[in-house]
């Protein structure tokens, strides 16, 4: 599937709201995406990514045929973790399971290693989020371990996996 990684734009608002109107997405994101999606939250989400200086974080909109279908961010660490990045990705429901996630992760990782002085990119999917784990592994990341009961969301504890790609 052909896609582009683009800087965020105000014009993505309607696509963002439609793509994130998904309880599974809100449930599996470590980020606190609301469900149902709130327009004010969506406006701020896009604005934050548009104003990002890209000094300590790179954010890209994932588009297919000119429509927003996902988002990918890599946040760089500080101090002793300054050579690390943490990747997060979301893909709209209609575009999952088609190899898009792995392709986006691979391309974003390539961009980060080319443009930034980092040595490692990590991804931390929930342990039961098989779609995300498949995409991460297919992008070449290696499993490093499980963090038990490390996430507490909506009154429930979850495990997450640690995957990494070295540059």
Short mmCIF file of C-alpha atoms in Angstrom, two decimals, residues 17-78:
data_model
loop_
_atom_site.label_atom_id
_atom_site.label_comp_id
_atom_site.label_asym_id
_atom_site.label_seq_id
_atom_site.Cartn_x
_atom_site.Cartn_y
_atom_site.Cartn_z
CA UNK A 17 -11.89 12.57 13.97
CA UNK A 18 -13.24 9.87 11.64
CA UNK A 19 -10.10 7.69 11.95
CA UNK A 20 -9.98 7.87 15.74
CA UNK A 21 -13.68 7.21 16.26
CA UNK A 22 -12.76 3.67 17.25
CA UNK A 23 -13.04 2.21 20.77
CA UNK A 24 -10.33 -0.40 20.01
CA UNK A 25 -7.85 2.34 19.09
CA UNK A 26 -8.63 4.39 22.19
CA UNK A 27 -8.36 1.27 24.33
CA UNK A 28 -4.98 0.10 23.00
CA UNK A 29 -3.17 3.43 22.81
CA UNK A 30 -0.94 4.28 25.75
CA UNK A 31 -1.78 7.86 24.92
CA UNK A 32 -5.12 8.94 26.35
CA UNK A 33 -7.15 9.28 23.15
CA UNK A 34 -10.75 9.94 24.14
CA UNK A 35 -13.62 7.84 22.89
CA UNK A 36 -15.80 9.13 21.50
CA UNK A 37 -13.36 11.61 19.98
CA UNK A 38 -13.81 15.16 21.20
CA UNK A 39 -13.38 17.91 18.56
CA UNK A 40 -11.55 20.23 20.97
CA UNK A 41 -9.11 17.44 21.81
CA UNK A 42 -8.62 16.70 18.09
CA UNK A 43 -7.85 20.36 17.34
CA UNK A 44 -5.25 20.47 20.15
CA UNK A 45 -3.72 17.14 19.10
CA UNK A 46 -3.16 18.40 15.56
CA UNK A 47 -2.01 21.84 16.75
CA UNK A 48 0.58 20.29 19.10
CA UNK A 49 2.03 18.27 16.23
CA UNK A 50 2.03 21.23 13.85
CA UNK A 51 3.90 23.41 16.38
CA UNK A 52 6.45 20.71 17.19
CA UNK A 53 10.00 22.01 16.67
CA UNK A 54 11.27 18.49 15.87
CA UNK A 55 14.19 19.02 18.22
CA UNK A 56 13.11 16.31 20.69
CA UNK A 57 10.22 14.68 18.81
CA UNK A 58 9.27 13.97 15.22
CA UNK A 59 5.58 13.64 14.36
CA UNK A 60 4.16 12.61 11.02
CA UNK A 61 0.70 12.13 9.61
CA UNK A 62 0.26 8.90 7.68
CA UNK A 63 -1.69 9.54 4.48
CA UNK A 64 -3.03 7.28 1.75
CA UNK A 65 -4.43 8.87 -1.39
CA UNK A 66 -4.28 12.28 0.30
CA UNK A 67 -6.35 11.20 3.33
CA UNK A 68 -5.10 10.96 6.89
CA UNK A 69 -5.20 7.33 8.02
CA UNK A 70 -2.78 7.36 10.94
CA UNK A 71 -0.06 9.06 12.89
CA UNK A 72 3.46 8.15 13.95
CA UNK A 73 5.67 9.87 16.51
CA UNK A 74 9.16 9.27 17.85
CA UNK A 75 9.98 11.06 21.10
CA UNK A 76 13.68 11.33 21.94
CA UNK A 77 14.99 10.77 25.43
CA UNK A 78 16.89 13.16 27.69
#
